[in-house]
mmCIF file of C-alpha atoms in Angstrom:
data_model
loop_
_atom_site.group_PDB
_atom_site.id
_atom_site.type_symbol
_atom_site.label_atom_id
_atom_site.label_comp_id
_atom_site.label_asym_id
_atom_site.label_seq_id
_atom_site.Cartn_x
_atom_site.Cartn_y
_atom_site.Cartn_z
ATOM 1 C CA UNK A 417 -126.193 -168.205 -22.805
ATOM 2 C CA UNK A 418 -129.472 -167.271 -24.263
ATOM 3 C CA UNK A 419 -130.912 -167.627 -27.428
ATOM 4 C CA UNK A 420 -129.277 -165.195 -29.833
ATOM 5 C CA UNK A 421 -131.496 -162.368 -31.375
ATOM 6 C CA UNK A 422 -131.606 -162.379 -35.358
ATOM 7 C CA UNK A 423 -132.884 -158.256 -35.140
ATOM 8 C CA UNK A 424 -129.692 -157.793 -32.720
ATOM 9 C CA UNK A 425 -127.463 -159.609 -35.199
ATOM 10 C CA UNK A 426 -128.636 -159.486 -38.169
ATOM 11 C CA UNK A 427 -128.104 -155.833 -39.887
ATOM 12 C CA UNK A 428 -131.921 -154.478 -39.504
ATOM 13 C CA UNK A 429 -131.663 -153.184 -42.946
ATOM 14 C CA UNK A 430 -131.607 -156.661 -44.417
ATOM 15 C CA UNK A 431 -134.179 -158.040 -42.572
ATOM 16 C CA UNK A 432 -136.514 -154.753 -44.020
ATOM 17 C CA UNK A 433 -135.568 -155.986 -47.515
ATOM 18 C CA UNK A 434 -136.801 -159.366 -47.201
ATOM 19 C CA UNK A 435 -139.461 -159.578 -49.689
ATOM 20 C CA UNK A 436 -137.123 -158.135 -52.332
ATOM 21 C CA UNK A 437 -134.314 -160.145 -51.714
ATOM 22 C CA UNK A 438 -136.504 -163.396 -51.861
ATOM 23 C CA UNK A 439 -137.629 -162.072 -55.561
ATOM 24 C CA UNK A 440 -134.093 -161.799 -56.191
ATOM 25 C CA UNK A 441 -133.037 -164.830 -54.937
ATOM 26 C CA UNK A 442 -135.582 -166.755 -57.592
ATOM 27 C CA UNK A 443 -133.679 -165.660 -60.693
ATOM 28 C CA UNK A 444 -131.291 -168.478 -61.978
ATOM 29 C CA UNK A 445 -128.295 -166.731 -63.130
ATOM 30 C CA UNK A 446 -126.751 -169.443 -62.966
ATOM 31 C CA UNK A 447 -128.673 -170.798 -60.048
ATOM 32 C CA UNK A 448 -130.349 -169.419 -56.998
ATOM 33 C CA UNK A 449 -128.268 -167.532 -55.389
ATOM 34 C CA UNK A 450 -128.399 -164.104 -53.416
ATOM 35 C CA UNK A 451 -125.034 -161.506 -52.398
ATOM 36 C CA UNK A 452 -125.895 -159.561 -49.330
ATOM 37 C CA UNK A 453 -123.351 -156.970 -48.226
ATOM 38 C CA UNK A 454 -123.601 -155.624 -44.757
ATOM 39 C CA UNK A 455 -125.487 -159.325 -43.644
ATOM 40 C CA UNK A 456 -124.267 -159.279 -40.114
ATOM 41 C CA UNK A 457 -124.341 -156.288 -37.709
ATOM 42 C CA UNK A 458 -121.208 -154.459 -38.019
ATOM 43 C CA UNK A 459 -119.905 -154.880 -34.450
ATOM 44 C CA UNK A 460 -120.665 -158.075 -34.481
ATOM 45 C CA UNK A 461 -119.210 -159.163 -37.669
ATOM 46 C CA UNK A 462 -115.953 -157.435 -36.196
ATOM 47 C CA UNK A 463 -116.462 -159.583 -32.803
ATOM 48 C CA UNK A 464 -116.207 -162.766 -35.289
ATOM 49 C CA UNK A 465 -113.093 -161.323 -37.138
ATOM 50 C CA UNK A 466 -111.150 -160.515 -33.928
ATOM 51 C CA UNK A 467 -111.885 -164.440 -33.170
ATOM 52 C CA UNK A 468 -111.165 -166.119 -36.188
ATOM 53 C CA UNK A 469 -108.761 -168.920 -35.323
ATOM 54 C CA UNK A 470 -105.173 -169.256 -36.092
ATOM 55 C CA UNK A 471 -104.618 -170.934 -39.367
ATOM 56 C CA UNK A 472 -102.234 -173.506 -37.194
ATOM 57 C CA UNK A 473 -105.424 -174.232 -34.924
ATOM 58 C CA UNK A 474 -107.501 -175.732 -37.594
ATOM 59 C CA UNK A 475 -107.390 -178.856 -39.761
ATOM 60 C CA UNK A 476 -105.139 -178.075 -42.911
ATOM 61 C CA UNK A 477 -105.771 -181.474 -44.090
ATOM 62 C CA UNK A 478 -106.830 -181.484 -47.594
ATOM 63 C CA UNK A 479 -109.123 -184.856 -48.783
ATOM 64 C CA UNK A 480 -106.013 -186.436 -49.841
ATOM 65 C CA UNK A 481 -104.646 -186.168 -46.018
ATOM 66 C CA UNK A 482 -102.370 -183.879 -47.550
ATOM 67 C CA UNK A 483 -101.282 -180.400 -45.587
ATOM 68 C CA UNK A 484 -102.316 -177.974 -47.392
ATOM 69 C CA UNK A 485 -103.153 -174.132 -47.330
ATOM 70 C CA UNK A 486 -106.811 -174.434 -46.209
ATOM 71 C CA UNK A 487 -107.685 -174.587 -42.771
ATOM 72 C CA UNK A 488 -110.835 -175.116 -41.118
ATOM 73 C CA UNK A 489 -112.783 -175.287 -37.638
ATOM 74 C CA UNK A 490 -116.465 -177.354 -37.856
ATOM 75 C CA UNK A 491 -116.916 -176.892 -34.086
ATOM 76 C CA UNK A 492 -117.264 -172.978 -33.890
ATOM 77 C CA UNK A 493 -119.388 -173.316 -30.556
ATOM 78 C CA UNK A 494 -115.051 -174.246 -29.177
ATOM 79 C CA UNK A 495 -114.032 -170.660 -30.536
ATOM 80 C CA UNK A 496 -115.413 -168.354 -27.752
ATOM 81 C CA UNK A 497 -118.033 -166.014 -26.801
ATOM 82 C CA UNK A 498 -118.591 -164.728 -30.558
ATOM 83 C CA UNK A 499 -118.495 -167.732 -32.240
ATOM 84 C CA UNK A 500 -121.190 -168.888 -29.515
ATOM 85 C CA UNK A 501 -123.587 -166.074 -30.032
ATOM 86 C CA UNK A 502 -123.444 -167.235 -34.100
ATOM 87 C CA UNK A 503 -124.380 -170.714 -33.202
ATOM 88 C CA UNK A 504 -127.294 -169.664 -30.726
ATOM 89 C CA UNK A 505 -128.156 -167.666 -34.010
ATOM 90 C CA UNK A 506 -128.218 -169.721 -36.780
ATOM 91 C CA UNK A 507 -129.932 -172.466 -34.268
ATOM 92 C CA UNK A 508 -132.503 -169.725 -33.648
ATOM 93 C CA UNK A 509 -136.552 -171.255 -35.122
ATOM 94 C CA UNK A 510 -136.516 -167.187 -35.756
ATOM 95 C CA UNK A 511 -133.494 -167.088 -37.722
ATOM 96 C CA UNK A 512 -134.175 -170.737 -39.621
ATOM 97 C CA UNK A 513 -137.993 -168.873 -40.121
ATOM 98 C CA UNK A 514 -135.708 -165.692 -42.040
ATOM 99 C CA UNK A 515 -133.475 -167.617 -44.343
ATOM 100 C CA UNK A 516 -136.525 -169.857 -45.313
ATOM 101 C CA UNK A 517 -138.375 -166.403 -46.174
ATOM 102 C CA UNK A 518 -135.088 -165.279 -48.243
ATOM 103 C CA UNK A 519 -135.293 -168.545 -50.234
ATOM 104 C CA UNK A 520 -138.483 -169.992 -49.895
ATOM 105 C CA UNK A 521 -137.632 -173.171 -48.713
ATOM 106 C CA UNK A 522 -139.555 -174.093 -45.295
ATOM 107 C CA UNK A 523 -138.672 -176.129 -42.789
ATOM 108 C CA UNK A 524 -134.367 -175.626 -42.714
ATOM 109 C CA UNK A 525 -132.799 -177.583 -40.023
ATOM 110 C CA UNK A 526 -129.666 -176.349 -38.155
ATOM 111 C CA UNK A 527 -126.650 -178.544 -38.530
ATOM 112 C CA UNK A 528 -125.332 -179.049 -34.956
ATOM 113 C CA UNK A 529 -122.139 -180.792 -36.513
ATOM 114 C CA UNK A 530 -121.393 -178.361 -38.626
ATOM 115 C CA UNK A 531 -119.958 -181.078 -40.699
ATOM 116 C CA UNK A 532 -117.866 -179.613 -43.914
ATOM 117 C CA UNK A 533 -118.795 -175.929 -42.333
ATOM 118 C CA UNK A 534 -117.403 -173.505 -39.602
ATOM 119 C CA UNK A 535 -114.194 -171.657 -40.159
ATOM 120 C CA UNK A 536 -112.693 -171.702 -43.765
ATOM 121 C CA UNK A 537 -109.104 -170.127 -44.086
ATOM 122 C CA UNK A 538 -107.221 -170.052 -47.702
ATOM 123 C CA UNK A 539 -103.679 -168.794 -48.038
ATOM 124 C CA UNK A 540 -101.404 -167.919 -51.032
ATOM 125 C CA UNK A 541 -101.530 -170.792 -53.420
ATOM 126 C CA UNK A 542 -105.045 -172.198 -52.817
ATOM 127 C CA UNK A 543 -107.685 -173.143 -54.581
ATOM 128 C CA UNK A 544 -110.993 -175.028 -55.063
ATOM 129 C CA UNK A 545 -112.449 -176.132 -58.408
ATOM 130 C CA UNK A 546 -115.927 -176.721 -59.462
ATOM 131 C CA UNK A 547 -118.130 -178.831 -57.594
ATOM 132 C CA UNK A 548 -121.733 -179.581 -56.517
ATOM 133 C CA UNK A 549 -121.683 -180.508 -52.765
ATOM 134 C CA UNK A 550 -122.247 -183.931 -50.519
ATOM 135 C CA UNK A 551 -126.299 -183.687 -50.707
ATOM 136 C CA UNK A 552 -127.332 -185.997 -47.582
ATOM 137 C CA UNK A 553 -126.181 -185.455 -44.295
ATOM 138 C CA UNK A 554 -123.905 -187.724 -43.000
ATOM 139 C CA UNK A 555 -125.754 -188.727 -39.973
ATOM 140 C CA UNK A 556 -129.042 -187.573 -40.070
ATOM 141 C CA UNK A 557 -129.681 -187.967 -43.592
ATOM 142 C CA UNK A 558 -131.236 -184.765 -44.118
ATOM 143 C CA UNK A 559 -131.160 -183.364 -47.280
ATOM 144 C CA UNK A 560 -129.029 -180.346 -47.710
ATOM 145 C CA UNK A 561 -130.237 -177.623 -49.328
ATOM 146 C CA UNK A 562 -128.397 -174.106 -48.853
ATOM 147 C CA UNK A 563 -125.294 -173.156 -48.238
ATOM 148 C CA UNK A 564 -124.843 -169.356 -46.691
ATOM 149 C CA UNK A 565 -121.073 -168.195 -46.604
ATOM 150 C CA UNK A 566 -120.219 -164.838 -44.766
ATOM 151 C CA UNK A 567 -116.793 -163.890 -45.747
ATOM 152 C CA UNK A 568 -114.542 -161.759 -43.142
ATOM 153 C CA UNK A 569 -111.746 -160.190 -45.402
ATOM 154 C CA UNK A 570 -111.330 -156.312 -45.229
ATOM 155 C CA UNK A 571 -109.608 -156.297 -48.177
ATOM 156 C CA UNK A 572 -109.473 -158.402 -51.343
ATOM 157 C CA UNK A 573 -109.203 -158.160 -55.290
ATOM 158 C CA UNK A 574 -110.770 -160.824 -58.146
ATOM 159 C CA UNK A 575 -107.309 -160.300 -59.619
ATOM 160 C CA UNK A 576 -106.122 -161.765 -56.831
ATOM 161 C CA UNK A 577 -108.227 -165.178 -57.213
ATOM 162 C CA UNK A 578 -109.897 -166.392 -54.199
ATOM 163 C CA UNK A 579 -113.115 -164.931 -55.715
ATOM 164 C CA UNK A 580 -116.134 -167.033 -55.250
ATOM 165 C CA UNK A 581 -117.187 -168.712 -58.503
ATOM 166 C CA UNK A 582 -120.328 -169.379 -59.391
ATOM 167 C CA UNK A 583 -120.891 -171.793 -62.655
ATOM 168 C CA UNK A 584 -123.442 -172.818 -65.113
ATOM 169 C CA UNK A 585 -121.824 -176.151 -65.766
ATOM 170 C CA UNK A 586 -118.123 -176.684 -65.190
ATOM 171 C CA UNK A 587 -117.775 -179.430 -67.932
ATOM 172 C CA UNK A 588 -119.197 -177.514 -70.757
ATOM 173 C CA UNK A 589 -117.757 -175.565 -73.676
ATOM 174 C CA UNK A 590 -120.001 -172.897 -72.948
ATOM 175 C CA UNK A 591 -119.656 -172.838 -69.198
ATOM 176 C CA UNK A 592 -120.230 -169.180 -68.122
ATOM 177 C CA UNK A 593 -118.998 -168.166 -64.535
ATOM 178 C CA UNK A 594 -120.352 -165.284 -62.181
ATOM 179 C CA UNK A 595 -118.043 -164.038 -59.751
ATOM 180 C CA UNK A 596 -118.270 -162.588 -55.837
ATOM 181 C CA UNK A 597 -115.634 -160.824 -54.308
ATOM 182 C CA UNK A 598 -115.597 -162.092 -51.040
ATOM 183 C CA UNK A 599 -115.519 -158.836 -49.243
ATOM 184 C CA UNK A 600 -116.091 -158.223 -45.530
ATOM 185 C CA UNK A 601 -119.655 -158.784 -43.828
ATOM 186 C CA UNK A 602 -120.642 -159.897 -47.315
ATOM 187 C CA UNK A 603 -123.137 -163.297 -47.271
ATOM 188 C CA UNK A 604 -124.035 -165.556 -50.319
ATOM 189 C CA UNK A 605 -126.703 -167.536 -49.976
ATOM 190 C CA UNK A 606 -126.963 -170.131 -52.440
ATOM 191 C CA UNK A 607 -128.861 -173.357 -53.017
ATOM 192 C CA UNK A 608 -127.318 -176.824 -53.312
ATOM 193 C CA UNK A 609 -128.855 -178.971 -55.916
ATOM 194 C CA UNK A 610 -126.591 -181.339 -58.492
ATOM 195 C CA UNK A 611 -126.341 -177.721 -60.444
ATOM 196 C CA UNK A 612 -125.560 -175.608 -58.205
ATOM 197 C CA UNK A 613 -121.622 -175.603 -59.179
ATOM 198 C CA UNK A 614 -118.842 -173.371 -57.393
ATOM 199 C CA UNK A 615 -115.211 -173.155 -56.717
ATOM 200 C CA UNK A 616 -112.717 -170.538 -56.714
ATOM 201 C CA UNK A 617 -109.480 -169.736 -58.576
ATOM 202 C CA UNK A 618 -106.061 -170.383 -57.491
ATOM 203 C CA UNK A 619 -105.434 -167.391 -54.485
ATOM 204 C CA UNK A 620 -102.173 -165.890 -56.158
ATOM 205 C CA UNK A 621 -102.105 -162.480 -53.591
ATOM 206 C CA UNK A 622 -98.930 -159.683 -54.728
ATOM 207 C CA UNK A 623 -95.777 -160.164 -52.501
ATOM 208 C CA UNK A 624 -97.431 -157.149 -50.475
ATOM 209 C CA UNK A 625 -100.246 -158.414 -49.606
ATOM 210 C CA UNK A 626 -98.811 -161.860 -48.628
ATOM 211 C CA UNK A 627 -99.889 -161.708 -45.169
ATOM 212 C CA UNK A 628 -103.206 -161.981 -46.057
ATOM 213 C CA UNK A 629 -105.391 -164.975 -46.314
ATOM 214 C CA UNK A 630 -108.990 -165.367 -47.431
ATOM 215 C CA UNK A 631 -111.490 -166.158 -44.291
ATOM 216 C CA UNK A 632 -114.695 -166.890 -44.176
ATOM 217 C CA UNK A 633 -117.744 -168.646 -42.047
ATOM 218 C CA UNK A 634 -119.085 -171.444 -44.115
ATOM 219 C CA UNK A 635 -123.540 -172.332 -42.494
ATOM 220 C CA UNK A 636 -124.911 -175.459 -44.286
ATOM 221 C CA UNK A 637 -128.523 -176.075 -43.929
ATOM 222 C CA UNK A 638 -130.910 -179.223 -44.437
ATOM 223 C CA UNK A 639 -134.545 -180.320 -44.460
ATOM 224 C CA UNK A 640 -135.964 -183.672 -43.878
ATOM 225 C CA UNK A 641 -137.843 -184.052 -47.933
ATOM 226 C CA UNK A 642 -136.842 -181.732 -50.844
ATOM 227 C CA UNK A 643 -138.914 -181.383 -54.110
ATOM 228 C CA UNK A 644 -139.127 -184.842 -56.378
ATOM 229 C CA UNK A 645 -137.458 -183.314 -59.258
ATOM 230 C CA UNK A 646 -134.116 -182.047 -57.178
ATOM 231 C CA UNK A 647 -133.802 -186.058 -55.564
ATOM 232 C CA UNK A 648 -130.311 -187.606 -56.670
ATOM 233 C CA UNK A 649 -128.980 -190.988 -55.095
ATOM 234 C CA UNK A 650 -126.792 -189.779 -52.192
ATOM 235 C CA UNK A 651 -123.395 -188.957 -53.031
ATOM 236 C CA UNK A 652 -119.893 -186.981 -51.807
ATOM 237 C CA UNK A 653 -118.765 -183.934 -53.371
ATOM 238 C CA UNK A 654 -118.316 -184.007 -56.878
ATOM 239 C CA UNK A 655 -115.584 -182.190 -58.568
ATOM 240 C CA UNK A 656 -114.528 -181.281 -62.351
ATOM 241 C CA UNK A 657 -111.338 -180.808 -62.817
ATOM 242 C CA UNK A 658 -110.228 -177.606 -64.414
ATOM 243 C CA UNK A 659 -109.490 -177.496 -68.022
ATOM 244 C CA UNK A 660 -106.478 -176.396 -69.621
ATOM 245 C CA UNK A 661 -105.948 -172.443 -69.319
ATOM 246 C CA UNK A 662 -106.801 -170.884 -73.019
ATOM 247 C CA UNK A 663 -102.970 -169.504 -72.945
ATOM 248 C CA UNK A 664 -102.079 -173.265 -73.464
ATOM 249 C CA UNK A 665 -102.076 -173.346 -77.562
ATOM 250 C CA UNK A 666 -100.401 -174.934 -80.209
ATOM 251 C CA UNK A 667 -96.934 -173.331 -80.948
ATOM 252 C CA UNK A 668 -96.302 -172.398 -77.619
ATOM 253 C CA UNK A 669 -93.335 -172.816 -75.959
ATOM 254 C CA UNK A 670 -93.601 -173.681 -72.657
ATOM 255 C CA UNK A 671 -91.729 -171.729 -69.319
ATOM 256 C CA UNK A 672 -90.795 -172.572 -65.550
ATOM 257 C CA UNK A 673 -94.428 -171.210 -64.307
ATOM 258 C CA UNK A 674 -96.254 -173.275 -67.419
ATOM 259 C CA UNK A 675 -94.522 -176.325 -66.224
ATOM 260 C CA UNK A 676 -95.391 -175.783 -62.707
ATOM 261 C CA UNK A 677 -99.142 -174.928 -63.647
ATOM 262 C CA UNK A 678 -99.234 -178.674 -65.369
ATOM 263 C CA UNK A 679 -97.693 -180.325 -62.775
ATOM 264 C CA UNK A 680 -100.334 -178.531 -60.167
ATOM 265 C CA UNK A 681 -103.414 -179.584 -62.360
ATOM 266 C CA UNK A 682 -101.790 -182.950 -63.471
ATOM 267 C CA UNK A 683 -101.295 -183.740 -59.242
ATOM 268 C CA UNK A 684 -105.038 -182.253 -58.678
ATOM 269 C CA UNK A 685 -106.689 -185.277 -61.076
ATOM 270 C CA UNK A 686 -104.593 -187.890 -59.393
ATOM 271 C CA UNK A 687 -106.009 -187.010 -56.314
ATOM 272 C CA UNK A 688 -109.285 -186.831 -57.353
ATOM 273 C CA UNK A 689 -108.815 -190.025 -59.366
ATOM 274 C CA UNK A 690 -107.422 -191.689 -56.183
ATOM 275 C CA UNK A 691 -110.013 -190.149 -53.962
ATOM 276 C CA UNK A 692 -112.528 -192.040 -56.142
ATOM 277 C CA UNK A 693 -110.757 -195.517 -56.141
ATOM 278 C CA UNK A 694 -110.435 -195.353 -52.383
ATOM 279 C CA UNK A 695 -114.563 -194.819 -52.490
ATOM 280 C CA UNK A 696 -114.450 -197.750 -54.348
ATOM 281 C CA UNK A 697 -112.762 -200.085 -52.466
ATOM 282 C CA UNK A 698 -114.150 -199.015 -49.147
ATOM 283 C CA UNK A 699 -117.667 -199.762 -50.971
ATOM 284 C CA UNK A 700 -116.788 -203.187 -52.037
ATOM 285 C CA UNK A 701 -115.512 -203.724 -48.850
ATOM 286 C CA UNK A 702 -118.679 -202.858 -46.959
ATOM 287 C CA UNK A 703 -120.682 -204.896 -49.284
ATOM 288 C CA UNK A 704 -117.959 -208.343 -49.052
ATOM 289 C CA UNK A 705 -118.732 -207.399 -45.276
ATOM 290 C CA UNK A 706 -122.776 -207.525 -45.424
ATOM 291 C CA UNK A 707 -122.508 -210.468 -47.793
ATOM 292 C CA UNK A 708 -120.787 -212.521 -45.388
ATOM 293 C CA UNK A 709 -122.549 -211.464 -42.256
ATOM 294 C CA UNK A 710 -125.837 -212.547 -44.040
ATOM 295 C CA UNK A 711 -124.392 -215.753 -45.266
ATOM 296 C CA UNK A 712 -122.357 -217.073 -42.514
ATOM 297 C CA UNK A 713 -122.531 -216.977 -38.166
ATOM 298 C CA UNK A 714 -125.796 -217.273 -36.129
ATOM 299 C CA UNK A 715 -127.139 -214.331 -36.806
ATOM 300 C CA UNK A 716 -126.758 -214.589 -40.571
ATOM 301 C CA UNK A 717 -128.102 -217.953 -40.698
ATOM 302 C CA UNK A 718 -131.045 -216.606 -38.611
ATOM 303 C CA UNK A 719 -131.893 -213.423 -40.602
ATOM 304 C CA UNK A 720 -131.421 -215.939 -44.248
ATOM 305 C CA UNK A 721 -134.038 -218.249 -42.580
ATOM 306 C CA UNK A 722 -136.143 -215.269 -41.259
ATOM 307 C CA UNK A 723 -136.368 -213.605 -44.623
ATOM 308 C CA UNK A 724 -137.190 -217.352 -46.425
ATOM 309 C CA UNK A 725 -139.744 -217.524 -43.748
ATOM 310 C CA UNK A 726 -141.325 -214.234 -44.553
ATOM 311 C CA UNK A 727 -141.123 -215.092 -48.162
ATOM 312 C CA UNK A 728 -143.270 -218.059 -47.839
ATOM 313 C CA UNK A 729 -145.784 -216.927 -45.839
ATOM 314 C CA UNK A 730 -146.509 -213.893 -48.649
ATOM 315 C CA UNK A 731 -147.508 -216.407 -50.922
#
């Protein structure tokens, strides 16, 4: 196939408003962050949505290795002749060249994996809470640095939840939260630094509109160095937990759907809590397993003596 043309799919309109966009995209409200409607050509933003993959197709494994109602695809290249023309896209030096002019970061670097990315799909029930994002990639080690979500739902409704959250700091009093409807052919492009916090609200859709689900295509994007005073120690997603909703005061007496909410946020910090211990012990387990390489065999023996060796002859 050959390489995918950004003015072919990419609406021509955006591309015309890049220098005000990039001014846009500057302002910290709460971080960097742009909303584009109409991103994507309009027949080809269609071509995507008549390929979306079944919900059943995906991984609905949650990070528990739970089923849950969140599906995804990373390897969108497997999805057909769309999904192809996307990657060749976003793998374009012309399109990496545009999203670098929206944001002013140089040098992005296309995620081949598209590891945590690809197809997102979130039925009744679902949600995400706040979190800043891994920030290395997991083979490569690049360090990521946008994330750019087009979302592929003709209709949808914040009082629905499901709305794209975007948060000045999750664990404060004063947290303030801006939200994005994620409408069709709508991108967000939006940086990912140990602030940049987001999440969405518990999808709760009217027994009508049941049959809907909220889709979207999720691009991550890296470069090899990032400026010194965005550099954190490499780490997984981090999550906060949501707090207790503000109808939860003293005095009142609780019903069925109060007792289910507790349960459902009570279940959602063991998870989290267990997700952490099992980072734990799979960390102290690497590091029992370096200690005793180094300390014990041939080869250990060898690299103890090499490094003494070394040390001596620096003196």
């Amino acid at each position: 196939m050959s390489q995918a043309n950004p003015d072919q799919l990419i609406n021509p309109q955006v591309r015309a408003q890049v220098a005000v966009l990039a001014k846009r995209f500057q302002q910290r409200d709460p971080f960097r962050h742009l909303v584009i409607d109409d991103f994507l050509d309009a027949g080809f933003a269609k071509r995507l949505l008549d390929g979306f993959p079944a919900f059943e197709s995906g991984n609905a494994r949650n990070e528990a290795g739970d089923l849950g109602q969140k599906s995804t695809v990373e390897r969108v290249q497997q999805l057909g002749a769309p999904w192809l023309e996307l990657d060749e896209l976003v793998k374009s030096q012309s399109f990496l060249d545009f999203i670098g002019q929206l944001t002013g970061i140089a040098g992005l670097l296309y995620d081949p994996w598209y590891f945590g990315g690809g197809t997102h799909e979130n039925r009744n029930g679902q949600d995400l809470d706040p979190h800043v994002d891994f920030n290395r990639h997991p083979v490569e080690e690049w360090h990521r640095r946008l994330n750019l979500i087009v979302y592929l739902n003709h209709e949808w409704r914040d009082e629905w939840g499901g709305s794209l959250e975007l948060h000045t700091d999750p664990r404060a009093d004063d947290n303030r939260v801006s939200l994005v409807t994620p409408l069709f052919n709508r991108a967000v492009i939006f940086e990912t630094t140990e602030s940049s916090w987001h999440g969405f609200s518990r999808i709760d859709l009217p027994e009508q509109y049941r049959n809907l689900s909220r889709r979207s295509v999720a691009l991550y994007f890296y470069s090899r160095d990032r400026p010194a005073e965005e550099l954190a120690a490499t780490h997984s997603t981090i999550y906060v937990d949501r707090a207790l909703p503000q109808h939860f005061i003293e005095g009142r007496t609780l019903d069925a759907a109060d007792v289910q909410e507790l349960r459902v946020l009570l279940k959602r910090r063991d998870q989290h809590n267990q997700r952490l211990y099992r980072d734990i012990s799979q960390l102290t387990a690497q590091l029992e397993q370096a200690q005793r390489a180094l300390s014990g065999g041939s080869i250990g023996r060898l690299q103890h003596l090499a490094r003494r060796v070394y040390a001596r002859l620096r003196r």
